[in-house]
PDB file of C-alpha atoms in Angstrom:
ATOM      1  CA  UNK A 104      -7.317  21.927  -0.284  1.00  0.00           C
ATOM      2  CA  UNK A 105      -6.077  18.302  -0.179  1.00  0.00           C
ATOM      3  CA  UNK A 106      -7.147  16.117  -3.086  1.00  0.00           C
ATOM      4  CA  UNK A 107      -9.062  12.884  -2.520  1.00  0.00           C
ATOM      5  CA  UNK A 108      -8.240  10.757  -5.511  1.00  0.00           C
ATOM      6  CA  UNK A 109      -7.248   7.093  -5.353  1.00  0.00           C
ATOM      7  CA  UNK A 110      -5.727   4.934  -8.071  1.00  0.00           C
ATOM      8  CA  UNK A 111      -7.253   1.455  -8.256  1.00  0.00           C
ATOM      9  CA  UNK A 112      -6.832  -1.420 -10.703  1.00  0.00           C
ATOM     10  CA  UNK A 113      -9.230  -4.285 -11.223  1.00  0.00           C
ATOM     11  CA  UNK A 114      -7.969  -7.787 -10.465  1.00  0.00           C
ATOM     12  CA  UNK A 115      -6.408  -9.854 -13.237  1.00  0.00           C
ATOM     13  CA  UNK A 116      -8.216 -13.077 -14.222  1.00  0.00           C
ATOM     14  CA  UNK A 117      -4.865 -14.725 -13.301  1.00  0.00           C
ATOM     15  CA  UNK A 118      -5.012 -13.370  -9.719  1.00  0.00           C
ATOM     16  CA  UNK A 119      -4.795 -16.892  -8.252  1.00  0.00           C
ATOM     17  CA  UNK A 120      -1.256 -17.181  -9.683  1.00  0.00           C
ATOM     18  CA  UNK A 121      -0.062 -14.187  -7.615  1.00  0.00           C
ATOM     19  CA  UNK A 122       3.225 -14.419  -5.714  1.00  0.00           C
ATOM     20  CA  UNK A 123       3.354 -15.643  -2.110  1.00  0.00           C
ATOM     21  CA  UNK A 124       6.505 -15.242  -0.024  1.00  0.00           C
ATOM     22  CA  UNK A 125       5.788 -15.490   3.708  1.00  0.00           C
ATOM     23  CA  UNK A 126       2.584 -17.592   3.657  1.00  0.00           C
ATOM     24  CA  UNK A 127       1.464 -21.001   2.376  1.00  0.00           C
ATOM     25  CA  UNK A 128      -0.364 -20.868  -0.961  1.00  0.00           C
ATOM     26  CA  UNK A 129      -4.157 -21.160  -0.641  1.00  0.00           C
ATOM     27  CA  UNK A 130      -6.813 -21.451  -3.331  1.00  0.00           C
ATOM     28  CA  UNK A 131      -8.035 -17.996  -4.382  1.00  0.00           C
ATOM     29  CA  UNK A 132     -11.626 -17.540  -5.551  1.00  0.00           C
ATOM     30  CA  UNK A 133     -11.201 -15.029  -8.401  1.00  0.00           C
ATOM     31  CA  UNK A 134     -14.943 -14.257  -8.725  1.00  0.00           C
ATOM     32  CA  UNK A 135     -15.212 -13.540  -5.008  1.00  0.00           C
ATOM     33  CA  UNK A 136     -12.046 -11.428  -5.209  1.00  0.00           C
ATOM     34  CA  UNK A 137     -13.655  -9.256  -7.914  1.00  0.00           C
ATOM     35  CA  UNK A 138     -16.747  -8.763  -5.704  1.00  0.00           C
ATOM     36  CA  UNK A 139     -14.528  -7.854  -2.746  1.00  0.00           C
ATOM     37  CA  UNK A 140     -12.569  -5.412  -4.910  1.00  0.00           C
ATOM     38  CA  UNK A 141     -15.809  -3.728  -6.040  1.00  0.00           C
ATOM     39  CA  UNK A 142     -16.928  -3.404  -2.401  1.00  0.00           C
ATOM     40  CA  UNK A 143     -13.547  -1.880  -1.498  1.00  0.00           C
ATOM     41  CA  UNK A 144     -13.896   0.692  -4.309  1.00  0.00           C
ATOM     42  CA  UNK A 145     -17.474   1.471  -3.181  1.00  0.00           C
ATOM     43  CA  UNK A 146     -16.184   2.083   0.368  1.00  0.00           C
ATOM     44  CA  UNK A 147     -13.740   4.670  -0.994  1.00  0.00           C
ATOM     45  CA  UNK A 148     -16.538   6.380  -2.968  1.00  0.00           C
ATOM     46  CA  UNK A 149     -18.838   6.372   0.063  1.00  0.00           C
ATOM     47  CA  UNK A 150     -16.251   8.373   2.018  1.00  0.00           C
ATOM     48  CA  UNK A 151     -15.619  11.066  -0.561  1.00  0.00           C
ATOM     49  CA  UNK A 152     -12.820   9.526  -2.603  1.00  0.00           C
ATOM     50  CA  UNK A 153     -12.801   9.731  -6.365  1.00  0.00           C
ATOM     51  CA  UNK A 154     -11.233   6.621  -7.867  1.00  0.00           C
ATOM     52  CA  UNK A 155      -9.095   6.673 -10.992  1.00  0.00           C
ATOM     53  CA  UNK A 156      -9.013   3.248 -12.586  1.00  0.00           C
ATOM     54  CA  UNK A 157      -5.630   2.297 -14.034  1.00  0.00           C
ATOM     55  CA  UNK A 158      -5.864   0.197 -17.220  1.00  0.00           C
ATOM     56  CA  UNK A 159      -6.021  -3.464 -16.191  1.00  0.00           C
ATOM     57  CA  UNK A 160      -2.969  -5.659 -16.731  1.00  0.00           C
ATOM     58  CA  UNK A 161      -4.509  -9.087 -17.252  1.00  0.00           C
ATOM     59  CA  UNK A 162      -1.192 -10.883 -17.733  1.00  0.00           C
ATOM     60  CA  UNK A 163       0.155  -9.646 -14.382  1.00  0.00           C
ATOM     61  CA  UNK A 164      -1.439 -11.724 -11.595  1.00  0.00           C
ATOM     62  CA  UNK A 165      -0.457  -9.249  -8.840  1.00  0.00           C
ATOM     63  CA  UNK A 166      -1.466  -6.078 -10.697  1.00  0.00           C
ATOM     64  CA  UNK A 167      -4.470  -5.397  -8.421  1.00  0.00           C
ATOM     65  CA  UNK A 168      -1.902  -4.480  -5.719  1.00  0.00           C
ATOM     66  CA  UNK A 169      -1.444  -1.100  -7.348  1.00  0.00           C
ATOM     67  CA  UNK A 170       0.215   0.479  -4.289  1.00  0.00           C
ATOM     68  CA  UNK A 171       3.450  -1.365  -5.086  1.00  0.00           C
ATOM     69  CA  UNK A 172       3.933   0.380  -8.433  1.00  0.00           C
ATOM     70  CA  UNK A 173       4.324   4.012  -7.353  1.00  0.00           C
ATOM     71  CA  UNK A 174       5.129   6.200  -4.335  1.00  0.00           C
ATOM     72  CA  UNK A 175       3.501   9.623  -4.133  1.00  0.00           C
ATOM     73  CA  UNK A 176       4.955  12.565  -2.230  1.00  0.00           C
ATOM     74  CA  UNK A 177       3.433  16.000  -2.767  1.00  0.00           C
ATOM     75  CA  UNK A 178       2.985  16.226  -6.550  1.00  0.00           C
ATOM     76  CA  UNK A 179       5.742  13.768  -7.419  1.00  0.00           C
ATOM     77  CA  UNK A 180       5.106  10.187  -8.509  1.00  0.00           C
ATOM     78  CA  UNK A 181       8.139   7.915  -8.070  1.00  0.00           C
ATOM     79  CA  UNK A 182       7.597   4.880 -10.302  1.00  0.00           C
ATOM     80  CA  UNK A 183       8.771   1.789  -8.449  1.00  0.00           C
ATOM     81  CA  UNK A 184      10.930  -1.069  -9.729  1.00  0.00           C
ATOM     82  CA  UNK A 185       9.852  -4.244  -7.978  1.00  0.00           C
ATOM     83  CA  UNK A 186      12.315  -6.626  -6.399  1.00  0.00           C
ATOM     84  CA  UNK A 187      10.066  -9.305  -7.958  1.00  0.00           C
ATOM     85  CA  UNK A 188      10.993  -9.231 -11.636  1.00  0.00           C
ATOM     86  CA  UNK A 189       7.648 -10.688 -12.724  1.00  0.00           C
ATOM     87  CA  UNK A 190       5.905  -7.550 -11.422  1.00  0.00           C
ATOM     88  CA  UNK A 191       7.874  -4.903 -13.343  1.00  0.00           C
ATOM     89  CA  UNK A 192       5.442  -4.718 -16.280  1.00  0.00           C
ATOM     90  CA  UNK A 193       2.762  -3.452 -13.882  1.00  0.00           C
ATOM     91  CA  UNK A 194       4.165   0.072 -13.786  1.00  0.00           C
ATOM     92  CA  UNK A 195       3.406   0.977 -17.417  1.00  0.00           C
ATOM     93  CA  UNK A 196      -0.320   1.735 -16.988  1.00  0.00           C
ATOM     94  CA  UNK A 197       0.312   3.443 -13.654  1.00  0.00           C
ATOM     95  CA  UNK A 198       2.898   5.757 -15.174  1.00  0.00           C
ATOM     96  CA  UNK A 199       0.323   6.846 -17.783  1.00  0.00           C
ATOM     97  CA  UNK A 200      -2.363   7.368 -15.118  1.00  0.00           C
ATOM     98  CA  UNK A 201      -0.233   9.602 -12.866  1.00  0.00           C
ATOM     99  CA  UNK A 202       1.089  11.590 -15.833  1.00  0.00           C
ATOM    100  CA  UNK A 203      -2.528  12.258 -16.925  1.00  0.00           C
ATOM    101  CA  UNK A 204      -3.262  13.533 -13.404  1.00  0.00           C
ATOM    102  CA  UNK A 205      -0.502  16.131 -13.785  1.00  0.00           C
ATOM    103  CA  UNK A 206       2.084  14.529 -11.498  1.00  0.00           C
ATOM    104  CA  UNK A 207       5.779  15.067 -11.990  1.00  0.00           C
ATOM    105  CA  UNK A 208       7.110  11.567 -12.771  1.00  0.00           C
ATOM    106  CA  UNK A 209      10.419  10.107 -11.523  1.00  0.00           C
ATOM    107  CA  UNK A 210      11.708   6.533 -11.651  1.00  0.00           C
ATOM    108  CA  UNK A 211      13.678   4.015  -9.621  1.00  0.00           C
ATOM    109  CA  UNK A 212      16.474   2.824 -11.927  1.00  0.00           C
ATOM    110  CA  UNK A 213      18.577  -0.331 -12.004  1.00  0.00           C
ATOM    111  CA  UNK A 214      20.244  -1.524  -9.737  1.00  0.00           C
ATOM    112  CA  UNK A 215      17.621  -0.044  -7.403  1.00  0.00           C
ATOM    113  CA  UNK A 216      14.538  -2.023  -6.448  1.00  0.00           C
ATOM    114  CA  UNK A 217      11.600  -0.633  -4.495  1.00  0.00           C
ATOM    115  CA  UNK A 218       7.993  -1.720  -3.911  1.00  0.00           C
ATOM    116  CA  UNK A 219       5.499   0.973  -2.905  1.00  0.00           C
ATOM    117  CA  UNK A 220       4.215  -1.311  -0.143  1.00  0.00           C
ATOM    118  CA  UNK A 221       7.546  -0.699   1.609  1.00  0.00           C
ATOM    119  CA  UNK A 222       6.849   3.028   2.006  1.00  0.00           C
ATOM    120  CA  UNK A 223       4.903   4.528   4.928  1.00  0.00           C
ATOM    121  CA  UNK A 224       4.430   8.301   4.950  1.00  0.00           C
ATOM    122  CA  UNK A 225       3.580  10.182   8.141  1.00  0.00           C
ATOM    123  CA  UNK A 226       3.524  13.885   7.362  1.00  0.00           C
ATOM    124  CA  UNK A 227       6.970  14.673   5.941  1.00  0.00           C
ATOM    125  CA  UNK A 228       8.590  11.577   7.451  1.00  0.00           C
ATOM    126  CA  UNK A 229       8.866   8.716   4.967  1.00  0.00           C
ATOM    127  CA  UNK A 230       9.668   5.307   6.430  1.00  0.00           C
ATOM    128  CA  UNK A 231      11.020   2.868   3.860  1.00  0.00           C
ATOM    129  CA  UNK A 232      11.303  -0.854   4.516  1.00  0.00           C
ATOM    130  CA  UNK A 233      14.598  -2.424   3.497  1.00  0.00           C
ATOM    131  CA  UNK A 234      13.568  -6.027   2.856  1.00  0.00           C
ATOM    132  CA  UNK A 235      13.024  -8.655   0.206  1.00  0.00           C
ATOM    133  CA  UNK A 236      11.572  -6.305  -2.410  1.00  0.00           C
ATOM    134  CA  UNK A 237      13.426  -3.044  -1.699  1.00  0.00           C
ATOM    135  CA  UNK A 238      17.225  -2.854  -1.752  1.00  0.00           C
ATOM    136  CA  UNK A 239      19.742  -0.280  -0.494  1.00  0.00           C
ATOM    137  CA  UNK A 240      20.023   1.387  -3.915  1.00  0.00           C
ATOM    138  CA  UNK A 241      16.219   1.751  -3.983  1.00  0.00           C
ATOM    139  CA  UNK A 242      16.307   3.447  -0.579  1.00  0.00           C
ATOM    140  CA  UNK A 243      19.055   5.826  -1.783  1.00  0.00           C
ATOM    141  CA  UNK A 244      17.058   6.758  -4.895  1.00  0.00           C
ATOM    142  CA  UNK A 245      13.910   7.381  -2.836  1.00  0.00           C
ATOM    143  CA  UNK A 246      15.961   9.739  -0.629  1.00  0.00           C
ATOM    144  CA  UNK A 247      17.352  11.526  -3.668  1.00  0.00           C
ATOM    145  CA  UNK A 248      13.850  12.005  -5.104  1.00  0.00           C
ATOM    146  CA  UNK A 249      12.054  13.218  -1.977  1.00  0.00           C
ATOM    147  CA  UNK A 250      14.518  14.793   0.488  1.00  0.00           C
ATOM    148  CA  UNK A 251      14.983  17.900  -1.715  1.00  0.00           C
ATOM    149  CA  UNK A 252      11.182  18.362  -1.487  1.00  0.00           C
ATOM    150  CA  UNK A 253      11.286  18.463   2.328  1.00  0.00           C
ATOM    151  CA  UNK A 254      10.894  14.799   3.267  1.00  0.00           C
ATOM    152  CA  UNK A 255      12.907  13.027   5.925  1.00  0.00           C
ATOM    153  CA  UNK A 256      13.548   9.427   4.848  1.00  0.00           C
ATOM    154  CA  UNK A 257      14.031   6.783   7.551  1.00  0.00           C
ATOM    155  CA  UNK A 258      15.091   3.265   6.515  1.00  0.00           C
ATOM    156  CA  UNK A 259      13.636   0.377   8.552  1.00  0.00           C
ATOM    157  CA  UNK A 260      14.666  -3.312   8.411  1.00  0.00           C
ATOM    158  CA  UNK A 261      11.899  -5.682   7.256  1.00  0.00           C
ATOM    159  CA  UNK A 262      12.504  -9.416   7.607  1.00  0.00           C
ATOM    160  CA  UNK A 263       9.322 -10.967   9.015  1.00  0.00           C
ATOM    161  CA  UNK A 264       6.779  -9.894   6.380  1.00  0.00           C
ATOM    162  CA  UNK A 265       6.654  -9.043   2.674  1.00  0.00           C
ATOM    163  CA  UNK A 266       6.543  -5.225   2.951  1.00  0.00           C
ATOM    164  CA  UNK A 267       6.916  -2.578   5.634  1.00  0.00           C
ATOM    165  CA  UNK A 268       3.167  -1.899   5.350  1.00  0.00           C
ATOM    166  CA  UNK A 269       2.472  -5.610   5.867  1.00  0.00           C
ATOM    167  CA  UNK A 270       3.835  -4.919   9.370  1.00  0.00           C
ATOM    168  CA  UNK A 271       2.838  -1.331  10.224  1.00  0.00           C
ATOM    169  CA  UNK A 272       0.667   1.587   9.126  1.00  0.00           C
ATOM    170  CA  UNK A 273      -0.239   4.819  10.947  1.00  0.00           C
ATOM    171  CA  UNK A 274      -3.306   6.361  12.548  1.00  0.00           C
ATOM    172  CA  UNK A 275      -4.407   9.915  11.688  1.00  0.00           C
ATOM    173  CA  UNK A 276      -2.510  11.261  14.731  1.00  0.00           C
ATOM    174  CA  UNK A 277       0.747   9.711  13.460  1.00  0.00           C
ATOM    175  CA  UNK A 278       0.826   6.787  15.911  1.00  0.00           C
ATOM    176  CA  UNK A 279       2.281   3.732  14.174  1.00  0.00           C
ATOM    177  CA  UNK A 280       0.296   0.517  14.679  1.00  0.00           C
ATOM    178  CA  UNK A 281       1.567  -3.024  14.279  1.00  0.00           C
ATOM    179  CA  UNK A 282       1.238  -6.600  15.484  1.00  0.00           C
ATOM    180  CA  UNK A 283       4.427  -7.095  17.528  1.00  0.00           C
ATOM    181  CA  UNK A 284       5.414 -10.591  16.250  1.00  0.00           C
ATOM    182  CA  UNK A 285       5.577  -9.155  12.707  1.00  0.00           C
ATOM    183  CA  UNK A 286       7.471  -5.907  13.443  1.00  0.00           C
ATOM    184  CA  UNK A 287      11.278  -5.983  13.300  1.00  0.00           C
ATOM    185  CA  UNK A 288      12.045  -2.827  15.341  1.00  0.00           C
ATOM    186  CA  UNK A 289       9.019  -1.188  17.006  1.00  0.00           C
ATOM    187  CA  UNK A 290      11.407   1.156  18.863  1.00  0.00           C
ATOM    188  CA  UNK A 291      12.274   2.938  15.585  1.00  0.00           C
ATOM    189  CA  UNK A 292       8.863   4.641  15.661  1.00  0.00           C
ATOM    190  CA  UNK A 293       8.357   7.573  18.071  1.00  0.00           C
ATOM    191  CA  UNK A 294       4.827   6.419  19.023  1.00  0.00           C
ATOM    192  CA  UNK A 295       3.901   2.772  18.606  1.00  0.00           C
ATOM    193  CA  UNK A 296       0.649   1.003  19.474  1.00  0.00           C
ATOM    194  CA  UNK A 297       0.568  -2.779  19.501  1.00  0.00           C
ATOM    195  CA  UNK A 298      -2.585  -4.318  17.983  1.00  0.00           C
ATOM    196  CA  UNK A 299      -3.903  -7.835  18.672  1.00  0.00           C
ATOM    197  CA  UNK A 300      -4.126  -9.130  15.081  1.00  0.00           C
ATOM    198  CA  UNK A 301      -1.757  -9.127  12.118  1.00  0.00           C
ATOM    199  CA  UNK A 302      -4.475  -7.732   9.800  1.00  0.00           C
ATOM    200  CA  UNK A 303      -5.196  -5.037  12.395  1.00  0.00           C
ATOM    201  CA  UNK A 304      -1.888  -3.380  11.516  1.00  0.00           C
ATOM    202  CA  UNK A 305      -3.316  -2.153   8.200  1.00  0.00           C
ATOM    203  CA  UNK A 306      -5.487   0.940   7.947  1.00  0.00           C
ATOM    204  CA  UNK A 307      -6.248   3.391   5.138  1.00  0.00           C
ATOM    205  CA  UNK A 308      -7.038   6.909   6.372  1.00  0.00           C
ATOM    206  CA  UNK A 309     -10.345   7.894   4.795  1.00  0.00           C
ATOM    207  CA  UNK A 310     -10.508  11.347   6.409  1.00  0.00           C
ATOM    208  CA  UNK A 311     -11.362  12.491   9.941  1.00  0.00           C
ATOM    209  CA  UNK A 312     -11.562   9.550  12.354  1.00  0.00           C
ATOM    210  CA  UNK A 313     -12.561   7.022   9.648  1.00  0.00           C
ATOM    211  CA  UNK A 314     -10.234   4.089   9.018  1.00  0.00           C
ATOM    212  CA  UNK A 315     -10.690   1.530   6.253  1.00  0.00           C
ATOM    213  CA  UNK A 316      -9.674  -1.869   7.595  1.00  0.00           C
ATOM    214  CA  UNK A 317     -10.093  -5.595   7.008  1.00  0.00           C
ATOM    215  CA  UNK A 318     -12.927  -7.691   8.427  1.00  0.00           C
ATOM    216  CA  UNK A 319     -10.289 -10.180   9.622  1.00  0.00           C
ATOM    217  CA  UNK A 320      -9.258  -7.900  12.523  1.00  0.00           C
ATOM    218  CA  UNK A 321     -12.373  -7.524  14.735  1.00  0.00           C
ATOM    219  CA  UNK A 322     -10.421  -7.147  18.010  1.00  0.00           C
ATOM    220  CA  UNK A 323      -8.320  -4.340  16.541  1.00  0.00           C
ATOM    221  CA  UNK A 324     -11.454  -2.645  15.204  1.00  0.00           C
ATOM    222  CA  UNK A 325     -12.824  -2.761  18.755  1.00  0.00           C
ATOM    223  CA  UNK A 326      -9.593  -1.319  20.184  1.00  0.00           C
ATOM    224  CA  UNK A 327      -9.548   1.527  17.643  1.00  0.00           C
ATOM    225  CA  UNK A 328     -13.255   2.280  18.187  1.00  0.00           C
ATOM    226  CA  UNK A 329     -12.490   2.531  21.903  1.00  0.00           C
ATOM    227  CA  UNK A 330      -9.778   5.110  21.057  1.00  0.00           C
ATOM    228  CA  UNK A 331     -12.329   7.266  19.224  1.00  0.00           C
ATOM    229  CA  UNK A 332     -11.729   6.136  15.640  1.00  0.00           C
ATOM    230  CA  UNK A 333     -14.410   4.863  13.257  1.00  0.00           C
ATOM    231  CA  UNK A 334     -13.475   1.624  11.482  1.00  0.00           C
ATOM    232  CA  UNK A 335     -15.012   1.099   8.032  1.00  0.00           C
ATOM    233  CA  UNK A 336     -14.713  -2.653   7.584  1.00  0.00           C
ATOM    234  CA  UNK A 337     -14.328  -4.514   4.265  1.00  0.00           C
ATOM    235  CA  UNK A 338     -13.797  -8.226   3.624  1.00  0.00           C
ATOM    236  CA  UNK A 339     -10.637  -8.782   1.547  1.00  0.00           C
ATOM    237  CA  UNK A 340     -10.071 -12.473   2.368  1.00  0.00           C
ATOM    238  CA  UNK A 341      -9.053 -13.454  -1.179  1.00  0.00           C
ATOM    239  CA  UNK A 342      -6.369 -10.749  -1.330  1.00  0.00           C
ATOM    240  CA  UNK A 343      -5.087 -11.665   2.144  1.00  0.00           C
ATOM    241  CA  UNK A 344      -4.292 -15.150   0.782  1.00  0.00           C
ATOM    242  CA  UNK A 345      -1.761 -13.359  -1.479  1.00  0.00           C
ATOM    243  CA  UNK A 346      -0.287 -11.250   1.358  1.00  0.00           C
ATOM    244  CA  UNK A 347      -2.410  -8.277   0.296  1.00  0.00           C
ATOM    245  CA  UNK A 348      -4.006  -5.807   2.708  1.00  0.00           C
ATOM    246  CA  UNK A 349      -6.292  -2.747   2.530  1.00  0.00           C
ATOM    247  CA  UNK A 350      -3.433  -0.373   1.696  1.00  0.00           C
ATOM    248  CA  UNK A 351      -2.202  -2.448  -1.297  1.00  0.00           C
ATOM    249  CA  UNK A 352      -5.416  -2.084  -3.292  1.00  0.00           C
ATOM    250  CA  UNK A 353      -5.192   1.671  -3.884  1.00  0.00           C
ATOM    251  CA  UNK A 354      -2.771   4.584  -4.085  1.00  0.00           C
ATOM    252  CA  UNK A 355      -4.129   7.614  -2.268  1.00  0.00           C
ATOM    253  CA  UNK A 356      -3.288  10.942  -3.930  1.00  0.00           C
ATOM    254  CA  UNK A 357      -3.730  13.561  -1.220  1.00  0.00           C
ATOM    255  CA  UNK A 358      -1.506  16.400  -2.430  1.00  0.00           C
ATOM    256  CA  UNK A 359      -2.198  16.945  -6.121  1.00  0.00           C
ATOM    257  CA  UNK A 360      -2.017  20.587  -7.071  1.00  0.00           C
ATOM    258  CA  UNK A 361      -5.453  21.797  -8.100  1.00  0.00           C
TER     259      UNK A 361
END
């Protein structure tokens, strides 16, 4: 029986100081961001997910983007080592949370760097973005951790966006979706569907045909509804100003051993 737990972490009061790489800095409304985060967590609960709140890290502005700190495959948690040095403290609370859940814990070690947002899993295929935050040594260490467990690791160049999952995610049937101007090599994916909005490239699989996605992609929501999926829409405007998307705000744990 697959597990339906999700790690989440409440936004830091310093959220507005979060890093921006590929976008112009905009003013972030921290109070609104907290409301949006609570709505996001409620959406997970409403669709059968149990959330596990990681201890907050108030001095780390980007700590709400918990996905970047760890990559899960089966029962193994690979603790990331961000290419952004200012984000490395974020992993401490996450390491404790996954250990408490009974995961086997591994680490990315120097000189490797890896952000969890660069990792897209589709069944036993793990796509890893080689970009600004994840280096070649990080890719090699991810391979070493997960290939013995049955994963096939495929490295993908990422130059146009912050993370691989800023460019592409996957539908429940394994089709990869992305907004073409932001995807380096669409041909690397066996099945690729182009979506009309950048924010439309990001979905969290809630179970069955339900897809958690951002309110900023109404045309994509329409397209996916037309294909028989059920978008569950949340407004995450304040996180989008910091290059965040729906996947970044949680880590879905689907394969914990009962």
